[in-house]
Each structure stands twice: as structure tokens, then as C-alpha cells.
């Protein structure tokens, strides 16, 4: 995530802000430039205070306080780049569901920020011939089966209960998870979608490369899931996987690893925006120092990313412990996981290069 400032007074603002807390300027996010901008109303449009030629409309979900993204004035959709993927939202006549939905939308927009920065394909319904990425945000209903968060054929379902911090924490403890957040759910579930796009649909050679790292996805998924809930993860899971749930099946290993890849690039960008350097005051700093002076969405050498990430996690985990909190990143980057993350990074960078080539023509990038 970038560090954003108000166009009017240069005050630091958050990605979720719709108003500058210093000068009161109306703020909104321009997904085309991945930037927060100050805007003023001009009839039914909103005009950039720093560039009068730029005009937008607000996403229709702004009326509910659920979105702060802009739409190009020439775009016929009533919804922004992120909200047009919603297929089902909660009943907005229930006040408690509106607030839960707003929390879900905050996490979804952060997901889409990373999708945009990585130039990943994410068609909404009707935008191209590929399977669209769409979302159902559903509440449990009396006498009905419990809503399960998951993915199937491009449809991601998020249970509204995940927006309840207390309920989500109970689920985390009950399932023995190290980490459980709304944003983590989004990143995990879209990982399944991108396995379809970047591995399954690419061809047999890519599926073979995937199997070398993650295992054979043709293994019976239902049986694998049942075995996991009956017997748990193997005792040595930390030596090969990022989480116990990653041991269920190669698809879940991929989705868990994909989520962590998103965690890493987004957090590194934010740390770099703050100019964070890790220079510990200890004798041996060979593996403990880090300077985040690169864009993790663009650098092709994954080693540079991991060399910055590990010292940063040591630092932030130590800060959390100083406050009596659990580790911010309670995971181990083992050697097999590092290879899986590097593989995902390569797929993402290759896709981005093809995307840029399709937009501007020329020769695909192959830089280091």
C-alpha cells in the first residue's frame, strides 16, 4: 500500500478516507492512477482540485458509506472497478448488516488495490470471454445451512459473520489458526481463482511445474479435507508449509501461499513508503538488516523481496511483543515455502509483462 496525502493541504490520509481530517477536503480513490485525490462537486460529476480536466462519478455504493472509489465519467457502469464484481450483498434494511458489509468492502478494496498494482486479470461479468471474478456476501439465515466462505468457478463467497471481530476470533481459536482476518480470507479465496487463470488454463507444462512444488491437485479434494478435519496436519507441517490448512490439498497450499504473497508485497510497499530501514543494534547484522527501496510489485528477483521481508518481520514481531501483543507475522518462511512464493512471483511477473505488452505492443520485459 502506498502512503497517500491530501492534494489540498498535503496531510497524510488513509486509503479508506473520504475526507481529509485536517482541511475537510472530499477525498476519493482513483483506481486508474492508484492514487487518492481531492475532488469537488460539479453538477453530477466530481472534479480533481489539482487538474480541472479530470472528471469522475462516485461509485453508487458511496451512498451507503461502503465505497470511496471513483469511476471515469465516460464509464457506463454505476459501480467502481471493485464494486462491479459484487453479485450479492446483504439486506441493507438491517443496520447491523450494513456495518458488517462496510467492513467487508474495506477489505475487498485493499485486495483490489494489489490486484491493480500487480496487473492481474480480474474481469467483471460481461467484460471479456474469461470466467469473471464475482462475490457473494451472505448472512446466515434461520433454519438454513451455515454460510461457508469459499470459492467455486470464479465465485467467492464471504460469510457476513467474518466481519464480526469476536466471532472471527472464536473461529480462529476453535480451528487452531495463527491468523484470521477479512483481508486474509479475500486473498486466500481469490488465490483459487488465480490458480485457474495462471496454472490450470495455461497448459500441461505449467500444471507439471505446479505439481513439482505443491503436489498433484488431481488428488481427491473431499477426502483430503475430511482427513484433515479428522486427523489434523502432520507434525512436521512447519518444515514444508506456511500453515496447517495448507496441508489439506495442493489447491489449499497454493491459496495459502498466494495469500502470503499478497501479504508480503502489500506490507513491503507500505514499509517502503514510510522509509523504514531495519538496522538492528547487534553485532551480527548480516541477515538482520534491510532497506526497502524498491517496488515489490515490479522487481523480478524474488530474493530481493524475501531478503527485505524477513528482517522486517523480525522487527515488527519484536515491536508487537514489546506491547504485549502476539506476533504480527507468526509464520516461518521455510525453504519449500520460499520456492513456492518465488514460483507465484514469477507467474505474476510474467503475466504483468504480457499485460503491458498487450497494452502498448513491443517486446515483453525480461529484466532482473
Short mmCIF file of C-alpha atoms in Angstrom, two decimals:
data_model
loop_
_atom_site.label_atom_id
_atom_site.label_comp_id
_atom_site.label_asym_id
_atom_site.label_seq_id
_atom_site.Cartn_x
_atom_site.Cartn_y
_atom_site.Cartn_z
CA UNK A 1 0.00 0.00 0.00
CA UNK A 2 1.21 3.50 -0.81
CA UNK A 3 1.33 6.42 1.58
CA UNK A 4 -1.29 8.93 0.42
CA UNK A 5 -1.56 12.68 1.03
CA UNK A 6 -4.30 15.26 0.55
CA UNK A 7 -3.97 17.29 -2.68
CA UNK A 8 -5.14 20.41 -0.84
CA UNK A 9 -3.11 20.51 2.39
CA UNK A 10 -0.58 17.64 1.97
CA UNK A 11 -1.82 15.97 5.17
CA UNK A 12 -1.26 12.19 5.28
CA UNK A 13 -4.51 10.33 4.62
CA UNK A 14 -5.54 6.70 4.76
CA UNK A 15 -6.70 4.57 1.85
CA UNK A 16 -10.14 4.33 3.47
CA UNK A 17 -10.61 8.09 3.98
CA UNK A 18 -13.37 10.01 2.20
CA UNK A 19 -12.47 13.30 3.85
CA UNK A 20 -9.23 14.95 4.90
CA UNK A 21 -9.23 15.27 8.68
CA UNK A 22 -7.14 18.44 8.54
CA UNK A 23 -8.73 20.60 5.82
CA UNK A 24 -12.04 18.81 5.23
CA UNK A 25 -11.46 18.23 1.50
CA UNK A 26 -13.54 15.47 -0.12
CA UNK A 27 -11.25 12.53 -0.93
CA UNK A 28 -11.71 9.55 -3.21
CA UNK A 29 -9.57 6.84 -4.76
CA UNK A 30 -8.76 6.88 -8.46
CA UNK A 31 -8.11 3.24 -9.46
CA UNK A 32 -6.70 4.31 -12.83
CA UNK A 33 -3.76 6.02 -11.13
CA UNK A 34 -3.99 4.03 -7.85
CA UNK A 35 -4.00 7.36 -6.04
CA UNK A 36 -6.12 9.23 -3.51
CA UNK A 37 -7.35 12.54 -4.94
CA UNK A 38 -9.17 15.59 -3.59
CA UNK A 39 -12.33 16.33 -5.56
CA UNK A 40 -15.08 18.95 -5.65
CA UNK A 41 -18.63 18.55 -6.92
CA UNK A 42 -19.56 19.97 -10.32
CA UNK A 43 -23.13 19.03 -11.10
CA UNK A 44 -23.34 15.24 -11.14
CA UNK A 45 -19.58 14.89 -11.57
CA UNK A 46 -16.57 15.28 -9.32
CA UNK A 47 -13.57 17.31 -10.47
CA UNK A 48 -9.96 16.89 -9.37
CA UNK A 49 -8.90 20.02 -7.47
CA UNK A 50 -5.40 19.81 -8.96
CA UNK A 51 -6.45 19.05 -12.56
CA UNK A 52 -9.77 20.56 -13.65
CA UNK A 53 -9.75 18.45 -16.82
CA UNK A 54 -10.21 15.25 -14.83
CA UNK A 55 -13.81 14.30 -14.03
CA UNK A 56 -15.36 11.28 -12.37
CA UNK A 57 -18.51 9.92 -10.80
CA UNK A 58 -18.66 8.35 -7.36
CA UNK A 59 -19.37 4.64 -7.06
CA UNK A 60 -23.04 4.04 -6.25
CA UNK A 61 -22.02 2.27 -3.05
CA UNK A 62 -20.70 5.59 -1.74
CA UNK A 63 -24.33 6.37 -0.85
CA UNK A 64 -24.08 3.71 1.88
CA UNK A 65 -20.65 4.76 3.09
CA UNK A 66 -19.35 1.48 1.65
CA UNK A 67 -17.01 2.77 -1.08
CA UNK A 68 -14.74 5.76 -1.75
CA UNK A 69 -13.66 4.83 -5.29
CA UNK A 70 -14.16 6.89 -8.43
CA UNK A 71 -15.48 5.94 -11.87
CA UNK A 72 -14.33 7.61 -15.07
CA UNK A 73 -17.06 9.99 -16.31
CA UNK A 74 -17.25 8.06 -19.60
CA UNK A 75 -17.74 4.68 -17.89
CA UNK A 76 -21.34 3.44 -18.21
CA UNK A 77 -21.21 1.33 -15.02
CA UNK A 78 -22.74 2.66 -11.82
CA UNK A 79 -20.09 0.82 -9.83
CA UNK A 80 -16.33 1.19 -9.49
CA UNK A 81 -13.66 -1.28 -10.58
CA UNK A 82 -14.02 -3.17 -7.29
CA UNK A 83 -17.77 -2.99 -6.59
CA UNK A 84 -18.90 -4.13 -10.04
CA UNK A 85 -17.74 -7.61 -9.04
CA UNK A 86 -20.39 -7.88 -6.31
CA UNK A 87 -23.14 -10.35 -7.20
CA UNK A 88 -24.94 -10.50 -3.85
CA UNK A 89 -24.74 -8.09 -0.91
CA UNK A 90 -26.55 -8.25 2.45
CA UNK A 91 -30.05 -6.93 3.09
CA UNK A 92 -29.34 -3.24 3.68
CA UNK A 93 -32.57 -2.75 5.65
CA UNK A 94 -30.74 -4.29 8.62
CA UNK A 95 -28.44 -1.73 10.26
CA UNK A 96 -26.06 -4.32 11.71
CA UNK A 97 -25.61 -5.88 8.28
CA UNK A 98 -24.79 -2.53 6.69
CA UNK A 99 -21.89 -2.03 9.09
CA UNK A 100 -20.64 -5.60 8.51
CA UNK A 101 -20.85 -5.07 4.75
CA UNK A 102 -18.83 -1.84 5.03
CA UNK A 103 -16.08 -3.74 6.80
CA UNK A 104 -16.11 -6.38 4.09
CA UNK A 105 -15.87 -3.70 1.39
CA UNK A 106 -12.84 -2.14 3.09
CA UNK A 107 -11.01 -5.47 2.88
CA UNK A 108 -12.15 -6.07 -0.70
CA UNK A 109 -10.84 -2.68 -1.85
CA UNK A 110 -7.46 -3.44 -0.32
CA UNK A 111 -7.49 -6.72 -2.20
CA UNK A 112 -8.26 -4.91 -5.44
CA UNK A 113 -5.51 -2.39 -4.86
CA UNK A 114 -2.98 -5.23 -5.00
CA UNK A 115 -4.70 -6.81 -8.00
CA UNK A 116 -4.40 -3.48 -9.84
CA UNK A 117 -0.77 -2.94 -8.83
CA UNK A 118 0.18 -6.44 -9.99
CA UNK A 119 -1.79 -6.08 -13.27
CA UNK A 120 -3.65 -9.32 -12.60
CA UNK A 121 -6.66 -10.23 -14.74
CA UNK A 122 -9.92 -9.67 -12.87
CA UNK A 123 -12.82 -9.38 -15.33
CA UNK A 124 -16.24 -8.44 -14.03
CA UNK A 125 -19.27 -10.18 -15.57
CA UNK A 126 -19.53 -9.37 -19.28
CA UNK A 127 -16.13 -7.68 -19.56
CA UNK A 128 -14.36 -10.40 -21.57
CA UNK A 129 -14.66 -14.06 -22.53
CA UNK A 130 -12.88 -15.36 -19.42
CA UNK A 131 -14.56 -16.60 -16.29
CA UNK A 132 -15.41 -13.48 -14.24
CA UNK A 133 -14.44 -12.92 -10.64
CA UNK A 134 -17.56 -12.23 -8.56
CA UNK A 135 -18.51 -12.07 -4.88
CA UNK A 136 -21.40 -13.14 -2.67
CA UNK A 137 -21.54 -11.57 0.80
CA UNK A 138 -24.09 -13.66 2.66
CA UNK A 139 -25.57 -13.72 6.15
CA UNK A 140 -26.65 -16.87 7.95
CA UNK A 141 -30.42 -17.46 7.84
CA UNK A 142 -32.60 -19.27 10.41
CA UNK A 143 -33.19 -22.96 9.61
CA UNK A 144 -30.72 -22.75 6.74
CA UNK A 145 -27.23 -24.26 6.39
CA UNK A 146 -24.44 -22.07 7.72
CA UNK A 147 -22.83 -19.84 5.09
CA UNK A 148 -19.35 -21.12 4.29
CA UNK A 149 -16.60 -18.85 3.00
CA UNK A 150 -15.10 -20.34 -0.15
CA UNK A 151 -14.55 -20.27 -3.91
CA UNK A 152 -16.12 -22.12 -6.82
CA UNK A 153 -15.64 -21.34 -10.50
CA UNK A 154 -14.84 -17.66 -10.04
CA UNK A 155 -17.49 -17.08 -7.33
CA UNK A 156 -16.06 -16.11 -3.94
CA UNK A 157 -18.47 -16.33 -1.01
CA UNK A 158 -17.68 -14.46 2.19
CA UNK A 159 -19.80 -15.11 5.27
CA UNK A 160 -21.01 -11.91 6.92
CA UNK A 161 -20.04 -13.40 10.28
CA UNK A 162 -16.38 -12.90 9.33
CA UNK A 163 -16.94 -9.13 9.75
CA UNK A 164 -17.70 -9.71 13.44
CA UNK A 165 -14.35 -9.46 15.24
CA UNK A 166 -15.44 -11.55 18.22
CA UNK A 167 -16.99 -14.28 16.06
CA UNK A 168 -13.95 -14.39 13.80
CA UNK A 169 -11.62 -14.70 16.80
CA UNK A 170 -13.72 -17.56 18.18
CA UNK A 171 -13.39 -19.33 14.83
CA UNK A 172 -9.64 -18.70 14.78
CA UNK A 173 -9.18 -20.24 18.22
CA UNK A 174 -11.57 -23.14 17.55
CA UNK A 175 -9.74 -24.03 14.32
CA UNK A 176 -6.27 -23.55 15.81
CA UNK A 177 -5.30 -20.88 13.28
CA UNK A 178 -2.41 -18.47 13.74
CA UNK A 179 -4.12 -15.73 11.75
CA UNK A 180 -7.64 -14.98 10.55
CA UNK A 181 -8.75 -11.66 9.02
CA UNK A 182 -11.24 -10.48 6.43
CA UNK A 183 -8.42 -9.40 4.15
CA UNK A 184 -6.74 -12.76 4.59
CA UNK A 185 -9.96 -14.50 3.53
CA UNK A 186 -10.17 -12.43 0.36
CA UNK A 187 -6.54 -13.04 -0.52
CA UNK A 188 -6.87 -16.78 0.07
CA UNK A 189 -10.12 -17.25 -1.86
CA UNK A 190 -9.02 -15.26 -4.93
CA UNK A 191 -5.91 -17.43 -4.88
CA UNK A 192 -8.13 -20.28 -6.07
CA UNK A 193 -9.37 -18.09 -8.91
CA UNK A 194 -5.81 -17.26 -9.96
CA UNK A 195 -4.80 -20.91 -9.84
CA UNK A 196 -7.44 -21.43 -12.52
CA UNK A 197 -6.19 -18.46 -14.57
CA UNK A 198 -2.42 -18.78 -14.20
CA UNK A 199 -1.94 -22.54 -13.85
CA UNK A 200 -4.96 -24.60 -14.92
CA UNK A 201 -5.77 -22.60 -18.04
CA UNK A 202 -2.14 -22.13 -19.10
CA UNK A 203 -1.48 -25.70 -20.13
CA UNK A 204 0.02 -29.06 -19.11
CA UNK A 205 3.58 -27.74 -18.80
CA UNK A 206 2.53 -25.20 -16.17
CA UNK A 207 0.50 -27.77 -14.30
CA UNK A 208 3.58 -30.02 -14.23
CA UNK A 209 5.69 -27.22 -12.75
CA UNK A 210 2.99 -26.58 -10.17
CA UNK A 211 2.92 -30.25 -9.15
CA UNK A 212 6.67 -30.30 -8.58
CA UNK A 213 6.25 -27.72 -5.80
CA UNK A 214 2.71 -28.18 -4.46
CA UNK A 215 1.82 -31.78 -5.29
CA UNK A 216 -0.78 -33.35 -7.55
CA UNK A 217 -4.05 -31.41 -7.49
CA UNK A 218 -5.86 -34.40 -9.03
CA UNK A 219 -5.91 -35.94 -5.56
CA UNK A 220 -9.45 -36.34 -4.17
CA UNK A 221 -10.22 -32.98 -2.56
CA UNK A 222 -13.23 -34.06 -0.48
CA UNK A 223 -11.32 -36.98 1.04
CA UNK A 224 -8.28 -34.78 1.72
CA UNK A 225 -10.46 -32.24 3.52
CA UNK A 226 -12.20 -34.94 5.57
CA UNK A 227 -8.84 -36.45 6.54
CA UNK A 228 -7.57 -33.06 7.67
CA UNK A 229 -10.53 -32.40 9.93
CA UNK A 230 -10.31 -35.95 11.30
CA UNK A 231 -6.55 -36.20 11.86
CA UNK A 232 -5.17 -32.65 11.59
CA UNK A 233 -1.96 -31.53 9.93
CA UNK A 234 1.18 -33.68 10.01
CA UNK A 235 3.57 -32.97 12.88
CA UNK A 236 6.25 -31.63 10.55
CA UNK A 237 3.99 -29.20 8.66
CA UNK A 238 6.14 -26.16 9.56
CA UNK A 239 9.03 -27.67 7.61
CA UNK A 240 7.10 -27.69 4.31
CA UNK A 241 4.01 -25.47 4.53
CA UNK A 242 3.02 -21.98 5.60
CA UNK A 243 0.07 -23.11 7.74
CA UNK A 244 -1.64 -26.30 8.92
CA UNK A 245 -4.52 -25.69 6.49
CA UNK A 246 -2.06 -25.61 3.58
CA UNK A 247 -1.51 -29.35 4.17
CA UNK A 248 -5.11 -30.20 3.19
CA UNK A 249 -4.56 -30.35 -0.56
CA UNK A 250 -2.31 -28.75 -3.24
CA UNK A 251 -5.11 -26.29 -4.05
CA UNK A 252 -5.18 -25.08 -0.44
CA UNK A 253 -1.39 -24.99 -0.26
CA UNK A 254 -1.42 -22.73 -3.33
CA UNK A 255 -4.20 -20.49 -1.94
CA UNK A 256 -2.48 -20.12 1.44
CA UNK A 257 0.83 -19.33 -0.26
CA UNK A 258 -0.89 -16.90 -2.64
CA UNK A 259 -2.41 -15.05 0.33
CA UNK A 260 1.00 -14.73 1.94
CA UNK A 261 2.47 -13.43 -1.29
CA UNK A 262 -0.15 -10.65 -1.20
CA UNK A 263 0.61 -10.02 2.50
CA UNK A 264 4.29 -9.64 1.69
CA UNK A 265 4.15 -7.31 -1.32
CA UNK A 266 1.50 -5.05 0.22
CA UNK A 267 3.28 -4.73 3.56
CA UNK A 268 6.67 -4.18 1.95
CA UNK A 269 5.27 -1.37 -0.19
CA UNK A 270 3.83 0.28 2.92
CA UNK A 271 7.09 -0.09 4.83
CA UNK A 272 8.99 1.36 1.88
CA UNK A 273 6.58 4.30 1.68
CA UNK A 274 7.44 5.12 5.30
CA UNK A 275 11.16 4.84 4.54
CA UNK A 276 11.59 2.02 7.01
CA UNK A 277 15.07 0.58 7.29
CA UNK A 278 15.94 -2.30 9.58
CA UNK A 279 19.39 -1.74 11.09
CA UNK A 280 19.47 -3.62 14.40
CA UNK A 281 21.98 -2.65 17.06
CA UNK A 282 23.52 -6.10 17.33
CA UNK A 283 26.98 -7.39 16.33
CA UNK A 284 25.87 -9.80 13.58
CA UNK A 285 23.56 -7.90 11.19
CA UNK A 286 24.32 -9.86 8.01
CA UNK A 287 20.85 -11.38 7.93
CA UNK A 288 19.03 -8.86 10.13
CA UNK A 289 19.36 -5.67 8.12
CA UNK A 290 17.01 -4.49 5.38
CA UNK A 291 16.47 -1.41 3.23
CA UNK A 292 13.15 -1.36 1.36
CA UNK A 293 13.97 0.94 -1.55
CA UNK A 294 12.22 -0.92 -4.38
CA UNK A 295 8.70 -1.58 -5.65
CA UNK A 296 7.79 -5.18 -4.70
CA UNK A 297 5.10 -5.19 -7.40
CA UNK A 298 7.70 -4.70 -10.13
CA UNK A 299 11.01 -6.24 -9.03
CA UNK A 300 11.52 -9.60 -10.74
CA UNK A 301 14.15 -11.03 -8.41
CA UNK A 302 12.16 -12.64 -5.59
CA UNK A 303 15.30 -12.99 -3.48
CA UNK A 304 15.31 -9.21 -3.09
CA UNK A 305 11.78 -9.37 -1.71
CA UNK A 306 12.47 -12.15 0.77
CA UNK A 307 15.74 -10.51 1.89
CA UNK A 308 13.72 -7.42 2.82
CA UNK A 309 10.76 -9.29 4.27
CA UNK A 310 12.46 -11.50 6.85
CA UNK A 311 14.27 -8.69 8.75
CA UNK A 312 11.07 -6.61 8.65
CA UNK A 313 9.10 -9.45 10.27
CA UNK A 314 11.74 -9.82 12.99
CA UNK A 315 11.39 -6.10 13.72
CA UNK A 316 7.59 -5.84 13.72
CA UNK A 317 7.20 -9.06 15.72
CA UNK A 318 9.58 -7.66 18.34
CA UNK A 319 7.61 -4.40 18.44
CA UNK A 320 4.37 -6.30 18.92
CA UNK A 321 5.87 -8.33 21.76
CA UNK A 322 7.02 -5.09 23.40
CA UNK A 323 3.34 -4.09 23.50
CA UNK A 324 2.26 -7.45 24.91
CA UNK A 325 0.70 -8.46 21.59
CA UNK A 326 1.06 -11.64 19.54
CA UNK A 327 3.45 -11.64 16.61
CA UNK A 328 2.21 -9.59 13.66
CA UNK A 329 3.56 -12.27 11.29
CA UNK A 330 3.54 -15.58 13.20
CA UNK A 331 4.79 -17.71 10.31
CA UNK A 332 8.04 -19.36 9.24
CA UNK A 333 9.37 -18.94 5.71
CA UNK A 334 10.90 -22.39 5.27
CA UNK A 335 12.86 -23.44 2.17
CA UNK A 336 9.95 -25.19 0.36
CA UNK A 337 7.67 -22.21 1.06
CA UNK A 338 10.25 -19.80 -0.30
CA UNK A 339 10.36 -21.81 -3.56
CA UNK A 340 6.54 -21.74 -3.76
CA UNK A 341 6.44 -17.98 -3.20
CA UNK A 342 9.13 -17.46 -5.83
CA UNK A 343 7.12 -19.55 -8.30
CA UNK A 344 3.99 -17.46 -7.70
CA UNK A 345 6.03 -14.27 -8.07
CA UNK A 346 7.38 -15.48 -11.41
CA UNK A 347 3.88 -16.28 -12.67
CA UNK A 348 2.62 -12.87 -11.59
CA UNK A 349 5.56 -11.00 -13.13
CA UNK A 350 5.26 -12.94 -16.40
CA UNK A 351 1.54 -12.17 -16.54
CA UNK A 352 2.23 -8.47 -15.88
CA UNK A 353 4.78 -8.40 -18.69
CA UNK A 354 2.25 -9.96 -21.08
CA UNK A 355 -0.35 -7.45 -19.93
CA UNK A 356 1.94 -4.50 -20.60
CA UNK A 357 2.87 -5.98 -23.97
CA UNK A 358 -0.80 -6.29 -24.92
CA UNK A 359 -1.46 -2.68 -23.90
CA UNK A 360 1.47 -0.97 -25.61
CA UNK A 361 2.94 -3.51 -28.05
CA UNK A 362 6.63 -4.33 -28.34
CA UNK A 363 8.83 -6.87 -26.60
CA UNK A 364 7.87 -8.40 -23.27
CA UNK A 365 10.06 -7.47 -20.32
CA UNK A 366 12.71 -9.90 -19.09
CA UNK A 367 14.60 -7.74 -16.61
CA UNK A 368 16.02 -8.81 -13.29
#
